[in-house]
Amino acid sequence: LRDCIARGIQGHRELVNYRKNGTTYWVELSVVPVRDDRGVLTHWIAIERDISDRKAQEKEIERLAMEDHLTGLLNRRAAEARLEVEWSRARREKSPFAVALVDADRFKLVNDQYGHHVGDQVLIHLARTLESNLRGGDWIARWGGEEFLMCLHGLDARGAVNAGERARKFVKSNPVPIAVGSLPITVSIGIVLYSSQVDSIEQLLAEADALLYEAKHTGRD
């Protein structure tokens, strides 16, 4: 707007303003130059419109686009974007991180035996259980179906495996409360540690997925 005023042209911006009590709100602000018959700029007219409601709606739409509707975790789209940030930081700062793919064992049997509403309860419970076991700075997303992705920071290979083992045991020791009692649940996990030899995030995820497949087919849990 300062540039528009300096050039004597109309300007239009959306910006944050402050109320007298110090709280903020969004405004749409337009400034219009007014000139006399000779074309000389005599004064300005400023038009301000409160757009806080629209901004709140936009923020909610953005949140919903990046959030899994069932568990409230990041969804796959958001996780992929965040992994790009993790990858760039690791390349730049040489800071290690691990990616763990976590899959609920025999989840189809849960849906078949108890119904999809109980299946949803299991996913919500599993999301909360895994999330509560994370350290500060680590994060989790719903990767798809009954699969979750965890990003673990500052670990070597042994530390990454230990973190996965803690998560596995924590899930196993916290059955899902359902109407007919409690439902034991276990998970299988594939964990890969970032290294400069890995060419891409896709390769990192493919290796984690292969290890998850191996965990599934050598006994689960």
PDB file of N, CA and C in Angstrom, residues 36-101:
ATOM      1  N   ASP A  36      -8.382  16.535  -8.500  1.00  0.00           N
ATOM      2  CA  ASP A  36      -9.258  17.634  -8.919  1.00  0.00           C
ATOM      3  C   ASP A  36      -9.335  17.688 -10.438  1.00  0.00           C
ATOM      4  N   ASP A  37      -9.988  18.721 -10.948  1.00  0.00           N
ATOM      5  CA  ASP A  37     -10.194  18.817 -12.402  1.00  0.00           C
ATOM      6  C   ASP A  37      -8.892  18.912 -13.181  1.00  0.00           C
ATOM      7  N   ARG A  38      -7.851  19.368 -12.519  1.00  0.00           N
ATOM      8  CA  ARG A  38      -6.551  19.492 -13.187  1.00  0.00           C
ATOM      9  C   ARG A  38      -5.711  18.233 -13.054  1.00  0.00           C
ATOM     10  N   GLY A  39      -6.261  17.216 -12.393  1.00  0.00           N
ATOM     11  CA  GLY A  39      -5.529  15.965 -12.225  1.00  0.00           C
ATOM     12  C   GLY A  39      -4.580  15.963 -11.054  1.00  0.00           C
ATOM     13  N   VAL A  40      -4.688  16.969 -10.202  1.00  0.00           N
ATOM     14  CA  VAL A  40      -3.804  17.056  -9.037  1.00  0.00           C
ATOM     15  C   VAL A  40      -4.408  16.229  -7.899  1.00  0.00           C
ATOM     16  N   LEU A  41      -3.584  15.412  -7.299  1.00  0.00           N
ATOM     17  CA  LEU A  41      -4.038  14.592  -6.184  1.00  0.00           C
ATOM     18  C   LEU A  41      -4.331  15.481  -4.975  1.00  0.00           C
ATOM     19  N   THR A  42      -5.559  15.417  -4.513  1.00  0.00           N
ATOM     20  CA  THR A  42      -5.948  16.258  -3.384  1.00  0.00           C
ATOM     21  C   THR A  42      -6.094  15.490  -2.077  1.00  0.00           C
ATOM     22  N   HIS A  43      -6.577  14.277  -2.160  1.00  0.00           N
ATOM     23  CA  HIS A  43      -6.721  13.475  -0.945  1.00  0.00           C
ATOM     24  C   HIS A  43      -6.969  12.010  -1.309  1.00  0.00           C
ATOM     25  N   TRP A  44      -7.042  11.194  -0.282  1.00  0.00           N
ATOM     26  CA  TRP A  44      -7.268   9.752  -0.462  1.00  0.00           C
ATOM     27  C   TRP A  44      -8.548   9.338   0.257  1.00  0.00           C
ATOM     28  N   ILE A  45      -9.192   8.320  -0.296  1.00  0.00           N
ATOM     29  CA  ILE A  45     -10.306   7.669   0.398  1.00  0.00           C
ATOM     30  C   ILE A  45      -9.869   6.255   0.749  1.00  0.00           C
ATOM     31  N   ALA A  46     -10.014   5.896   2.022  1.00  0.00           N
ATOM     32  CA  ALA A  46      -9.680   4.538   2.472  1.00  0.00           C
ATOM     33  C   ALA A  46     -10.972   3.801   2.826  1.00  0.00           C
ATOM     34  N   ILE A  47     -11.098   2.603   2.300  1.00  0.00           N
ATOM     35  CA  ILE A  47     -12.277   1.775   2.561  1.00  0.00           C
ATOM     36  C   ILE A  47     -11.800   0.485   3.229  1.00  0.00           C
ATOM     37  N   GLU A  48     -12.322   0.254   4.424  1.00  0.00           N
ATOM     38  CA  GLU A  48     -11.895  -0.930   5.177  1.00  0.00           C
ATOM     39  C   GLU A  48     -13.102  -1.841   5.412  1.00  0.00           C
ATOM     40  N   ARG A  49     -12.917  -3.149   5.126  1.00  0.00           N
ATOM     41  CA  ARG A  49     -13.995  -4.123   5.325  1.00  0.00           C
ATOM     42  C   ARG A  49     -13.472  -5.287   6.160  1.00  0.00           C
ATOM     43  N   ASP A  50     -14.205  -5.621   7.208  1.00  0.00           N
ATOM     44  CA  ASP A  50     -13.807  -6.722   8.077  1.00  0.00           C
ATOM     45  C   ASP A  50     -14.051  -8.054   7.355  1.00  0.00           C
ATOM     46  N   ILE A  51     -12.989  -8.832   7.168  1.00  0.00           N
ATOM     47  CA  ILE A  51     -13.109 -10.127   6.477  1.00  0.00           C
ATOM     48  C   ILE A  51     -12.670 -11.270   7.399  1.00  0.00           C
ATOM     49  N   SER A  52     -12.771 -11.052   8.701  1.00  0.00           N
ATOM     50  CA  SER A  52     -12.337 -12.068   9.661  1.00  0.00           C
ATOM     51  C   SER A  52     -13.077 -13.394   9.473  1.00  0.00           C
ATOM     52  N   ASP A  53     -14.373 -13.334   9.226  1.00  0.00           N
ATOM     53  CA  ASP A  53     -15.147 -14.569   9.057  1.00  0.00           C
ATOM     54  C   ASP A  53     -14.664 -15.352   7.843  1.00  0.00           C
ATOM     55  N   ARG A  54     -14.417 -14.643   6.754  1.00  0.00           N
ATOM     56  CA  ARG A  54     -13.947 -15.334   5.547  1.00  0.00           C
ATOM     57  C   ARG A  54     -12.579 -15.955   5.764  1.00  0.00           C
ATOM     58  N   LYS A  55     -11.697 -15.227   6.455  1.00  0.00           N
ATOM     59  CA  LYS A  55     -10.368 -15.755   6.736  1.00  0.00           C
ATOM     60  C   LYS A  55     -10.437 -16.978   7.635  1.00  0.00           C
ATOM     61  N   ALA A  56     -11.350 -16.957   8.583  1.00  0.00           N
ATOM     62  CA  ALA A  56     -11.527 -18.105   9.471  1.00  0.00           C
ATOM     63  C   ALA A  56     -12.014 -19.310   8.679  1.00  0.00           C
ATOM     64  N   GLN A  57     -12.927 -19.078   7.738  1.00  0.00           N
ATOM     65  CA  GLN A  57     -13.428 -20.161   6.893  1.00  0.00           C
ATOM     66  C   GLN A  57     -12.318 -20.718   6.005  1.00  0.00           C
ATOM     67  N   GLU A  58     -11.494 -19.839   5.447  1.00  0.00           N
ATOM     68  CA  GLU A  58     -10.379 -20.279   4.614  1.00  0.00           C
ATOM     69  C   GLU A  58      -9.397 -21.120   5.418  1.00  0.00           C
ATOM     70  N   LYS A  59      -9.140 -20.677   6.647  1.00  0.00           N
ATOM     71  CA  LYS A  59      -8.220 -21.422   7.514  1.00  0.00           C
ATOM     72  C   LYS A  59      -8.781 -22.794   7.854  1.00  0.00           C
ATOM     73  N   GLU A  60     -10.089 -22.862   8.106  1.00  0.00           N
ATOM     74  CA  GLU A  60     -10.722 -24.140   8.427  1.00  0.00           C
ATOM     75  C   GLU A  60     -10.698 -25.076   7.221  1.00  0.00           C
ATOM     76  N   ILE A  61     -10.932 -24.534   6.027  1.00  0.00           N
ATOM     77  CA  ILE A  61     -10.870 -25.342   4.810  1.00  0.00           C
ATOM     78  C   ILE A  61      -9.459 -25.877   4.601  1.00  0.00           C
ATOM     79  N   GLU A  62      -8.471 -25.027   4.838  1.00  0.00           N
ATOM     80  CA  GLU A  62      -7.073 -25.457   4.712  1.00  0.00           C
ATOM     81  C   GLU A  62      -6.745 -26.552   5.728  1.00  0.00           C
ATOM     82  N   ARG A  63      -7.247 -26.381   6.955  1.00  0.00           N
ATOM     83  CA  ARG A  63      -6.995 -27.388   7.990  1.00  0.00           C
ATOM     84  C   ARG A  63      -7.621 -28.718   7.601  1.00  0.00           C
ATOM     85  N   LEU A  64      -8.866 -28.679   7.120  1.00  0.00           N
ATOM     86  CA  LEU A  64      -9.556 -29.904   6.741  1.00  0.00           C
ATOM     87  C   LEU A  64      -8.860 -30.601   5.577  1.00  0.00           C
ATOM     88  N   ALA A  65      -8.281 -29.816   4.694  1.00  0.00           N
ATOM     89  CA  ALA A  65      -7.585 -30.390   3.547  1.00  0.00           C
ATOM     90  C   ALA A  65      -6.323 -31.131   3.960  1.00  0.00           C
ATOM     91  N   MET A  66      -5.767 -30.799   5.126  1.00  0.00           N
ATOM     92  CA  MET A  66      -4.517 -31.402   5.589  1.00  0.00           C
ATOM     93  C   MET A  66      -4.719 -32.333   6.780  1.00  0.00           C
ATOM     94  N   GLU A  67      -5.957 -32.579   7.166  1.00  0.00           N
ATOM     95  CA  GLU A  67      -6.237 -33.366   8.371  1.00  0.00           C
ATOM     96  C   GLU A  67      -7.060 -34.594   8.023  1.00  0.00           C
ATOM     97  N   ASP A  68      -6.706 -35.725   8.593  1.00  0.00           N
ATOM     98  CA  ASP A  68      -7.512 -36.926   8.432  1.00  0.00           C
ATOM     99  C   ASP A  68      -8.811 -36.770   9.211  1.00  0.00           C
ATOM    100  N   HIS A  69      -9.930 -36.954   8.536  1.00  0.00           N
ATOM    101  CA  HIS A  69     -11.227 -36.629   9.154  1.00  0.00           C
ATOM    102  C   HIS A  69     -11.563 -37.562  10.306  1.00  0.00           C
ATOM    103  N   LEU A  70     -11.043 -38.798  10.306  1.00  0.00           N
ATOM    104  CA  LEU A  70     -11.412 -39.761  11.341  1.00  0.00           C
ATOM    105  C   LEU A  70     -10.560 -39.601  12.600  1.00  0.00           C
ATOM    106  N   THR A  71      -9.261 -39.538  12.431  1.00  0.00           N
ATOM    107  CA  THR A  71      -8.348 -39.553  13.586  1.00  0.00           C
ATOM    108  C   THR A  71      -7.901 -38.166  14.034  1.00  0.00           C
ATOM    109  N   GLY A  72      -8.058 -37.167  13.159  1.00  0.00           N
ATOM    110  CA  GLY A  72      -7.572 -35.832  13.490  1.00  0.00           C
ATOM    111  C   GLY A  72      -6.080 -35.658  13.281  1.00  0.00           C
ATOM    112  N   LEU A  73      -5.397 -36.716  12.835  1.00  0.00           N
ATOM    113  CA  LEU A  73      -3.967 -36.618  12.543  1.00  0.00           C
ATOM    114  C   LEU A  73      -3.754 -35.929  11.192  1.00  0.00           C
ATOM    115  N   LEU A  74      -2.506 -35.609  10.894  1.00  0.00           N
ATOM    116  CA  LEU A  74      -2.175 -35.180   9.541  1.00  0.00           C
ATOM    117  C   LEU A  74      -2.608 -36.264   8.561  1.00  0.00           C
ATOM    118  N   ASN A  75      -3.070 -35.870   7.377  1.00  0.00           N
ATOM    119  CA  ASN A  75      -3.378 -36.861   6.360  1.00  0.00           C
ATOM    120  C   ASN A  75      -2.157 -37.088   5.471  1.00  0.00           C
ATOM    121  N   ARG A  76      -2.298 -37.949   4.488  1.00  0.00           N
ATOM    122  CA  ARG A  76      -1.143 -38.308   3.659  1.00  0.00           C
ATOM    123  C   ARG A  76      -0.590 -37.104   2.902  1.00  0.00           C
ATOM    124  N   ARG A  77      -1.477 -36.270   2.394  1.00  0.00           N
ATOM    125  CA  ARG A  77      -1.030 -35.083   1.665  1.00  0.00           C
ATOM    126  C   ARG A  77      -0.163 -34.196   2.562  1.00  0.00           C
ATOM    127  N   ALA A  78      -0.620 -33.976   3.789  1.00  0.00           N
ATOM    128  CA  ALA A  78       0.141 -33.138   4.720  1.00  0.00           C
ATOM    129  C   ALA A  78       1.458 -33.812   5.100  1.00  0.00           C
ATOM    130  N   ALA A  79       1.420 -35.131   5.289  1.00  0.00           N
ATOM    131  CA  ALA A  79       2.640 -35.863   5.657  1.00  0.00           C
ATOM    132  C   ALA A  79       3.678 -35.787   4.544  1.00  0.00           C
ATOM    133  N   GLU A  80       3.239 -35.905   3.305  1.00  0.00           N
ATOM    134  CA  GLU A  80       4.176 -35.820   2.186  1.00  0.00           C
ATOM    135  C   GLU A  80       4.850 -34.454   2.135  1.00  0.00           C
ATOM    136  N   ALA A  81       4.061 -33.404   2.379  1.00  0.00           N
ATOM    137  CA  ALA A  81       4.632 -32.052   2.394  1.00  0.00           C
ATOM    138  C   ALA A  81       5.625 -31.899   3.535  1.00  0.00           C
ATOM    139  N   ARG A  82       5.283 -32.449   4.688  1.00  0.00           N
ATOM    140  CA  ARG A  82       6.164 -32.319   5.849  1.00  0.00           C
ATOM    141  C   ARG A  82       7.434 -33.144   5.682  1.00  0.00           C
ATOM    142  N   LEU A  83       7.328 -34.282   5.014  1.00  0.00           N
ATOM    143  CA  LEU A  83       8.517 -35.088   4.746  1.00  0.00           C
ATOM    144  C   LEU A  83       9.496 -34.344   3.840  1.00  0.00           C
ATOM    145  N   GLU A  84       8.959 -33.555   2.919  1.00  0.00           N
ATOM    146  CA  GLU A  84       9.832 -32.737   2.061  1.00  0.00           C
ATOM    147  C   GLU A  84      10.660 -31.778   2.911  1.00  0.00           C
ATOM    148  N   VAL A  85      10.012 -31.189   3.930  1.00  0.00           N
ATOM    149  CA  VAL A  85      10.720 -30.284   4.837  1.00  0.00           C
ATOM    150  C   VAL A  85      11.770 -31.049   5.635  1.00  0.00           C
ATOM    151  N   GLU A  86      11.406 -32.220   6.148  1.00  0.00           N
ATOM    152  CA  GLU A  86      12.345 -33.041   6.912  1.00  0.00           C
ATOM    153  C   GLU A  86      13.556 -33.418   6.054  1.00  0.00           C
ATOM    154  N   TRP A  87      13.285 -33.799   4.832  1.00  0.00           N
ATOM    155  CA  TRP A  87      14.346 -34.211   3.914  1.00  0.00           C
ATOM    156  C   TRP A  87      15.320 -33.059   3.652  1.00  0.00           C
ATOM    157  N   SER A  88      14.761 -31.886   3.361  1.00  0.00           N
ATOM    158  CA  SER A  88      15.607 -30.725   3.084  1.00  0.00           C
ATOM    159  C   SER A  88      16.442 -30.348   4.301  1.00  0.00           C
ATOM    160  N   ARG A  89      15.840 -30.403   5.483  1.00  0.00           N
ATOM    161  CA  ARG A  89      16.570 -30.062   6.704  1.00  0.00           C
ATOM    162  C   ARG A  89      17.684 -31.066   6.973  1.00  0.00           C
ATOM    163  N   ALA A  90      17.396 -32.339   6.754  1.00  0.00           N
ATOM    164  CA  ALA A  90      18.412 -33.367   6.976  1.00  0.00           C
ATOM    165  C   ALA A  90      19.584 -33.180   6.020  1.00  0.00           C
ATOM    166  N   ARG A  91      19.297 -32.858   4.775  1.00  0.00           N
ATOM    167  CA  ARG A  91      20.348 -32.603   3.788  1.00  0.00           C
ATOM    168  C   ARG A  91      21.184 -31.388   4.186  1.00  0.00           C
ATOM    169  N   ARG A  92      20.500 -30.351   4.678  1.00  0.00           N
ATOM    170  CA  ARG A  92      21.161 -29.088   4.979  1.00  0.00           C
ATOM    171  C   ARG A  92      21.936 -29.139   6.292  1.00  0.00           C
ATOM    172  N   GLU A  93      21.326 -29.715   7.318  1.00  0.00           N
ATOM    173  CA  GLU A  93      21.898 -29.665   8.658  1.00  0.00           C
ATOM    174  C   GLU A  93      22.533 -30.975   9.109  1.00  0.00           C
ATOM    175  N   LYS A  94      22.498 -31.988   8.243  1.00  0.00           N
ATOM    176  CA  LYS A  94      23.010 -33.318   8.606  1.00  0.00           C
ATOM    177  C   LYS A  94      22.337 -33.841   9.871  1.00  0.00           C
ATOM    178  N   SER A  95      21.045 -33.557  10.012  1.00  0.00           N
ATOM    179  CA  SER A  95      20.297 -33.997  11.183  1.00  0.00           C
ATOM    180  C   SER A  95      19.511 -35.250  10.830  1.00  0.00           C
ATOM    181  N   PRO A  96      19.764 -36.370  11.525  1.00  0.00           N
ATOM    182  CA  PRO A  96      19.123 -37.627  11.154  1.00  0.00           C
ATOM    183  C   PRO A  96      17.647 -37.675  11.564  1.00  0.00           C
ATOM    184  N   PHE A  97      16.902 -38.446  10.836  1.00  0.00           N
ATOM    185  CA  PHE A  97      15.533 -38.758  11.242  1.00  0.00           C
ATOM    186  C   PHE A  97      15.193 -40.145  10.706  1.00  0.00           C
ATOM    187  N   ALA A  98      14.195 -40.756  11.316  1.00  0.00           N
ATOM    188  CA  ALA A  98      13.745 -42.072  10.877  1.00  0.00           C
ATOM    189  C   ALA A  98      12.284 -41.996  10.485  1.00  0.00           C
ATOM    190  N   VAL A  99      11.918 -42.807   9.509  1.00  0.00           N
ATOM    191  CA  VAL A  99      10.524 -42.936   9.092  1.00  0.00           C
ATOM    192  C   VAL A  99      10.056 -44.338   9.453  1.00  0.00           C
ATOM    193  N   ALA A 100       8.930 -44.410  10.157  1.00  0.00           N
ATOM    194  CA  ALA A 100       8.355 -45.693  10.546  1.00  0.00           C
ATOM    195  C   ALA A 100       6.957 -45.815   9.956  1.00  0.00           C
ATOM    196  N   LEU A 101       6.720 -46.883   9.229  1.00  0.00           N
ATOM    197  CA  LEU A 101       5.378 -47.203   8.747  1.00  0.00           C
ATOM    198  C   LEU A 101       4.782 -48.251   9.685  1.00  0.00           C
TER     199      LEU A 101
END
